[in-house]
Structures are given as C-alpha cells and as structure tokens.
Amino acid sequence: DIQMTQSPSSLSASVGDRVTITCRASQGISNYLAWYQQKPGKVPKLLIYAASTLQSGVPSRFSGSGSGTDFTLTISSLQPEDVATYYCQKYNSAPTFGQGTKVEIK
Amino acid sequence: EVQLVESGGGLVQPGGSLRLSCAASGFTFSTYWMHWVRQAPGKGLVWVSRISSDGSSTSYADSVKGRFTISRDNAKNTLYLQMNSLRAEDTAVYYCARGVTVAVTTPLEHWGQGTLVTVSS
C-alpha cells in the first residue's frame, strides 16, 4: 500500500509569513493529490486537487505543486483564518490521507 | 445545494453492530461514487470505504475489511455503512463524502457533518 507522509506535523508562523507543507508518497501517484483544510470542530474542506488546481472559492494565497512522489502546499501570506490542520490525500486506487499538519499563529 | 446528512451513530459495546446512514440530496445520487471517512477523537482523517454509483463495486481500508459493509439504495438516495464486530479503535466521527466528479478517481468535495460512533463497555 502507498503511504502518504506529511511534514512537519505542526508549525507556528507569524501573520504574513510564507508557509510550506510537504507531502511525500511512498510510490509515484502522478498528480492524484488533493489538499484539505480542517478547522477545529469543522468538516474538511477541499482546497486543491490534481496537485495544483485551486478549488473554486479558495483564496489565491493557497497553491499546490508537485508530481510523482513529492508535493507541497504553500500559503503565500498566512492569515489568522488559516489556523487549521491540513491533510494531503492521494485519490487514485485506495484513497489515503497523510497524518496532517497543524498550523498555528505565532 | 448538495446535502449529506449522516445518522445512526451512538454508543455500542465491543463486538456489537451498528448501521450508519447518509441521506443525500441536491444532486443525482445515482451517478456518483460515495465514500465513508472517519476521524477518531483528536486524530487525523482515515478513508474507510467507497462504493460505485450502481453499487456493484466496493473497496475497504484494511482495518475494516471483513467487518464493515458499504451499500446504497439509489431509489432512496441513501448510503449505508454496516459495521460489525466493532472494536474500541473504531470509535470515531464517521463522515460520508462525495467526489468532485462522477469518476472513481476524484477528490472529496462534499462532506456531511458526521455521526459519532463510540465503542465502549
């Protein structure tokens, strides 16, 4: 089975900082990679799919890149409302989530 | 507007059974693959199972294979998850979810609010 590993598991950054989260697949998954945001007590929200396609309505400060085994989610300028846990997910064959990255404001 | 409403959660003893339901509305239910995803308290998201639009194809996470059964009733626009031989580690909020597109390989765009299953004596 393909494993999805995110890093870091948590981070703390200042408002306005550029934040990068990494997701690595144990085998190549082409671009079948999505990113989700889950705020405390809320349902997960799809941010990005096909590794780099921004879901409708998602602020442009979010971006995704990568293909094969290595992927990144970037928040270009961190905002207070971005405090959440972020998950990557491969969605080809057996869907699998990464373990999550908790983002906090410093 | 797409709506997914789960029900059927609750407290069950280890070894017991529970059936979850997910009532769908606002889209043509019979054309979409549907999924169940769970989240243990304070933990991450874990994909559980999916079913094809006509119910003929299913797949499961290894952790629930042989114990859980996903099914659907397209006439009732309802998705189900029959959970047997429940264990403490099955305690979680269970979400039903629908993909962006009708394809099997699609990320999950629409999520229900979840139903809590607690397995404890």
GROMACS .gro file of C-alpha atoms in nm:
model
  227
    1ASP     CA    1   0.000   0.000   0.000
    2ILE     CA    2   0.114   0.352  -0.075
    3GLN     CA    3   0.180   0.564   0.234
    4MET     CA    4   0.145   0.941   0.250
    5THR     CA    5   0.383   1.125   0.483
    6GLN     CA    6   0.342   1.491   0.569
    7SER     CA    7   0.596   1.724   0.723
    8PRO     CA    8   0.610   1.898   0.953
    9SER     CA    9   0.341   1.760   1.185
   10SER     CA   10   0.289   2.109   1.321
   11LEU     CA   11   0.419   2.459   1.267
   12SER     CA   12   0.382   2.803   1.413
   13ALA     CA   13   0.426   3.109   1.193
   14SER     CA   14   0.351   3.480   1.202
   15VAL     CA   15   0.073   3.652   1.012
   16GLY     CA   16   0.204   3.734   0.667
   17ASP     CA   17   0.463   3.456   0.663
   18ARG     CA   18   0.502   3.216   0.374
   19VAL     CA   19   0.417   2.863   0.490
   20THR     CA   20   0.506   2.541   0.313
   21ILE     CA   21   0.381   2.191   0.394
   22THR     CA   22   0.528   1.885   0.228
   23CYS     CA   23   0.360   1.557   0.141
   24ARG     CA   24   0.554   1.256   0.017
   25ALA     CA   25   0.408   0.941  -0.137
   26SER     CA   26   0.591   0.613  -0.091
   27GLN     CA   27   0.536   0.540  -0.462
   28GLY     CA   28   0.452   0.759  -0.758
   29ILE     CA   29   0.093   0.878  -0.777
   30SER     CA   30   0.119   1.107  -1.081
   31ASN     CA   31  -0.084   1.413  -0.983
   32TYR     CA   32  -0.368   1.238  -0.798
   33LEU     CA   33  -0.309   1.453  -0.494
   34ALA     CA   34  -0.551   1.673  -0.301
   35TRP     CA   35  -0.513   1.907  -0.005
   36TYR     CA   36  -0.781   1.964   0.257
   37GLN     CA   37  -0.819   2.219   0.534
   38GLN     CA   38  -0.996   2.127   0.856
   39LYS     CA   39  -1.063   2.400   1.108
   40PRO     CA   40  -1.129   2.299   1.470
   41GLY     CA   41  -1.472   2.144   1.506
   42LYS     CA   42  -1.545   2.173   1.135
   43VAL     CA   43  -1.576   1.943   0.837
   44PRO     CA   44  -1.278   1.907   0.600
   45LYS     CA   45  -1.274   2.146   0.307
   46LEU     CA   46  -1.116   2.068  -0.029
   47LEU     CA   47  -0.853   2.328  -0.118
   48ILE     CA   48  -0.654   2.186  -0.408
   49TYR     CA   49  -0.681   1.883  -0.635
   50ALA     CA   50  -0.479   1.740  -0.920
   51ALA     CA   51  -0.180   1.860  -0.715
   52SER     CA   52  -0.212   2.221  -0.825
   53THR     CA   53  -0.572   2.305  -0.923
   54LEU     CA   54  -0.733   2.550  -0.682
   55GLN     CA   55  -1.087   2.455  -0.584
   56SER     CA   56  -1.347   2.721  -0.662
   57GLY     CA   57  -1.374   2.985  -0.390
   58VAL     CA   58  -1.039   2.910  -0.227
   59PRO     CA   59  -0.820   3.219  -0.175
   60SER     CA   60  -0.533   3.256  -0.419
   61ARG     CA   61  -0.277   3.266  -0.137
   62PHE     CA   62  -0.308   2.886  -0.137
   63SER     CA   63  -0.116   2.698  -0.403
   64GLY     CA   64  -0.002   2.345  -0.466
   65SER     CA   65   0.276   2.189  -0.667
   66GLY     CA   66   0.446   1.859  -0.735
   67SER     CA   67   0.404   1.534  -0.921
   68GLY     CA   68   0.504   1.174  -0.872
   69THR     CA   69   0.608   1.140  -0.509
   70ASP     CA   70   0.676   1.489  -0.376
   71PHE     CA   71   0.414   1.758  -0.328
   72THR     CA   72   0.385   2.090  -0.148
   73LEU     CA   73   0.108   2.314  -0.022
   74THR     CA   74   0.206   2.677   0.010
   75ILE     CA   75   0.025   2.959   0.186
   76SER     CA   76   0.188   3.271   0.046
   77SER     CA   77   0.083   3.504   0.327
   78LEU     CA   78  -0.053   3.336   0.638
   79GLN     CA   79  -0.378   3.482   0.772
   80PRO     CA   80  -0.543   3.427   1.114
   81GLU     CA   81  -0.829   3.239   0.947
   82ASP     CA   82  -0.580   2.986   0.810
   83VAL     CA   83  -0.534   2.829   1.153
   84ALA     CA   84  -0.629   2.468   1.083
   85THR     CA   85  -0.499   2.121   1.023
   86TYR     CA   86  -0.406   2.046   0.663
   87TYR     CA   87  -0.420   1.700   0.509
   88CYS     CA   88  -0.291   1.567   0.182
   89GLN     CA   89  -0.472   1.276   0.019
   90LYS     CA   90  -0.394   1.053  -0.274
   91TYR     CA   91  -0.715   0.966  -0.452
   92ASN     CA   92  -0.621   0.711  -0.711
   93SER     CA   93  -0.672   0.343  -0.621
   94ALA     CA   94  -0.709   0.317  -0.241
   95PRO     CA   95  -0.758   0.674  -0.113
   96THR     CA   96  -0.511   0.755   0.164
   97PHE     CA   97  -0.467   1.063   0.379
   98GLY     CA   98  -0.148   1.199   0.526
   99GLN     CA   99  -0.132   1.232   0.903
  100GLY     CA  100  -0.199   1.606   0.898
  101THR     CA  101  -0.010   1.928   0.966
  102LYS     CA  102  -0.139   2.161   1.233
  103VAL     CA  103  -0.082   2.529   1.152
  104GLU     CA  104  -0.088   2.788   1.430
  105ILE     CA  105  -0.020   3.159   1.455
  106LYS     CA  106   0.292   3.264   1.645
  107GLU     CA  107  -2.728   2.261  -0.289
  108VAL     CA  108  -2.557   1.933  -0.213
  109GLN     CA  109  -2.650   1.798   0.129
  110LEU     CA  110  -2.525   1.487   0.305
  111VAL     CA  111  -2.678   1.402   0.641
  112GLU     CA  112  -2.543   1.111   0.842
  113SER     CA  113  -2.733   0.930   1.115
  114GLY     CA  114  -2.717   0.611   1.316
  115GLY     CA  115  -2.418   0.678   1.538
  116GLY     CA  116  -2.417   0.611   1.909
  117LEU     CA  117  -2.270   0.407   2.189
  118VAL     CA  118  -2.217   0.036   2.125
  119GLN     CA  119  -2.035  -0.235   2.316
  120PRO     CA  120  -1.725  -0.403   2.178
  121GLY     CA  121  -1.826  -0.681   1.943
  122GLY     CA  122  -2.155  -0.510   1.866
  123SER     CA  123  -2.301  -0.381   1.542
  124LEU     CA  124  -2.427  -0.050   1.410
  125ARG     CA  125  -2.561   0.072   1.077
  126LEU     CA  126  -2.490   0.424   0.964
  127SER     CA  127  -2.698   0.604   0.704
  128CYS     CA  128  -2.624   0.905   0.487
  129ALA     CA  129  -2.918   1.081   0.324
  130ALA     CA  130  -2.817   1.266   0.010
  131SER     CA  131  -2.995   1.549  -0.169
  132GLY     CA  132  -2.926   1.828  -0.415
  133PHE     CA  133  -2.759   1.613  -0.679
  134THR     CA  134  -2.816   1.299  -0.884
  135PHE     CA  135  -2.709   1.049  -0.621
  136SER     CA  136  -2.717   0.751  -0.854
  137THR     CA  137  -2.433   0.887  -1.069
  138TYR     CA  138  -2.167   0.938  -0.802
  139TRP     CA  139  -1.925   0.712  -0.620
  140MET     CA  140  -1.969   0.764  -0.247
  141HIS     CA  141  -1.724   0.731   0.040
  142TRP     CA  142  -1.704   0.691   0.416
  143VAL     CA  143  -1.419   0.861   0.603
  144ARG     CA  144  -1.364   0.850   0.978
  145GLN     CA  145  -1.180   1.057   1.233
  146ALA     CA  146  -1.101   0.932   1.581
  147PRO     CA  147  -1.115   1.197   1.856
  148GLY     CA  148  -0.817   1.429   1.820
  149LYS     CA  149  -0.674   1.225   1.533
  150GLY     CA  150  -0.646   1.251   1.157
  151LEU     CA  151  -0.872   1.157   0.868
  152VAL     CA  152  -0.887   0.794   0.764
  153TRP     CA  153  -1.059   0.672   0.449
  154VAL     CA  154  -1.286   0.376   0.527
  155SER     CA  155  -1.473   0.261   0.217
  156ARG     CA  156  -1.620   0.357  -0.119
  157ILE     CA  157  -1.893   0.228  -0.346
  158SER     CA  158  -1.960   0.274  -0.714
  159SER     CA  159  -2.259   0.462  -0.843
  160ASP     CA  160  -2.458   0.145  -0.911
  161GLY     CA  161  -2.334  -0.039  -0.603
  162SER     CA  162  -2.156  -0.310  -0.799
  163SER     CA  163  -1.803  -0.221  -0.690
  164THR     CA  164  -1.680  -0.163  -0.335
  165SER     CA  165  -1.347  -0.129  -0.160
  166TYR     CA  166  -1.236  -0.103   0.201
  167ALA     CA  167  -0.946   0.001   0.418
  168ASP     CA  168  -0.758  -0.300   0.555
  169SER     CA  169  -0.856  -0.201   0.909
  170VAL     CA  170  -1.228  -0.263   0.841
  171LYS     CA  171  -1.220  -0.527   0.569
  172GLY     CA  172  -1.439  -0.823   0.658
  173ARG     CA  173  -1.619  -0.631   0.935
  174PHE     CA  174  -1.777  -0.334   0.755
  175THR     CA  175  -2.006  -0.338   0.452
  176ILE     CA  176  -2.088  -0.037   0.240
  177SER     CA  177  -2.409  -0.029   0.040
  178ARG     CA  178  -2.651   0.214  -0.117
  179ASP     CA  179  -3.014   0.249  -0.216
  180ASN     CA  180  -3.034   0.478  -0.517
  181ALA     CA  181  -3.413   0.484  -0.503
  182LYS     CA  182  -3.389   0.632  -0.154
  183ASN     CA  183  -3.079   0.846  -0.219
  184THR     CA  184  -2.916   0.686   0.081
  185LEU     CA  185  -2.571   0.547   0.156
  186TYR     CA  186  -2.513   0.293   0.432
  187LEU     CA  187  -2.228   0.151   0.636
  188GLN     CA  188  -2.297  -0.170   0.824
  189MET     CA  189  -2.040  -0.208   1.099
  190ASN     CA  190  -2.000  -0.545   1.271
  191SER     CA  191  -1.756  -0.680   1.530
  192LEU     CA  192  -1.687  -0.328   1.648
  193ARG     CA  193  -1.371  -0.252   1.840
  194ALA     CA  194  -1.266   0.034   2.064
  195GLU     CA  195  -1.039   0.159   1.786
  196ASP     CA  196  -1.344   0.208   1.562
  197THR     CA  197  -1.452   0.496   1.786
  198ALA     CA  198  -1.467   0.798   1.559
  199VAL     CA  199  -1.678   1.052   1.380
  200TYR     CA  200  -1.789   0.893   1.054
  201TYR     CA  201  -1.835   1.120   0.752
  202CYS     CA  202  -1.998   1.037   0.423
  203ALA     CA  203  -1.850   1.222   0.128
  204ARG     CA  204  -1.898   1.277  -0.241
  205GLY     CA  205  -1.637   1.347  -0.504
  206VAL     CA  206  -1.589   1.645  -0.726
  207THR     CA  207  -1.683   1.439  -1.031
  208VAL     CA  208  -1.859   1.110  -1.103
  209ALA     CA  209  -1.525   0.940  -1.168
  210VAL     CA  210  -1.384   0.688  -0.921
  211THR     CA  211  -1.057   0.882  -0.901
  212THR     CA  212  -1.180   1.210  -0.763
  213PRO     CA  213  -1.107   1.410  -0.450
  214LEU     CA  214  -1.383   1.461  -0.195
  215GLU     CA  215  -1.566   1.789  -0.233
  216HIS     CA  216  -1.882   1.747  -0.029
  217TRP     CA  217  -1.889   1.614   0.327
  218GLY     CA  218  -2.165   1.550   0.576
  219GLN     CA  219  -2.144   1.681   0.930
  220GLY     CA  220  -2.055   1.339   1.061
  221THR     CA  221  -2.201   1.097   1.314
  222LEU     CA  222  -2.015   0.986   1.625
  223VAL     CA  223  -1.967   0.618   1.694
  224THR     CA  224  -1.839   0.525   2.037
  225VAL     CA  225  -1.737   0.167   2.108
  226SER     CA  226  -1.709   0.111   2.481
  227SER     CA  227  -1.830  -0.118   2.754
   0.00000   0.00000   0.00000
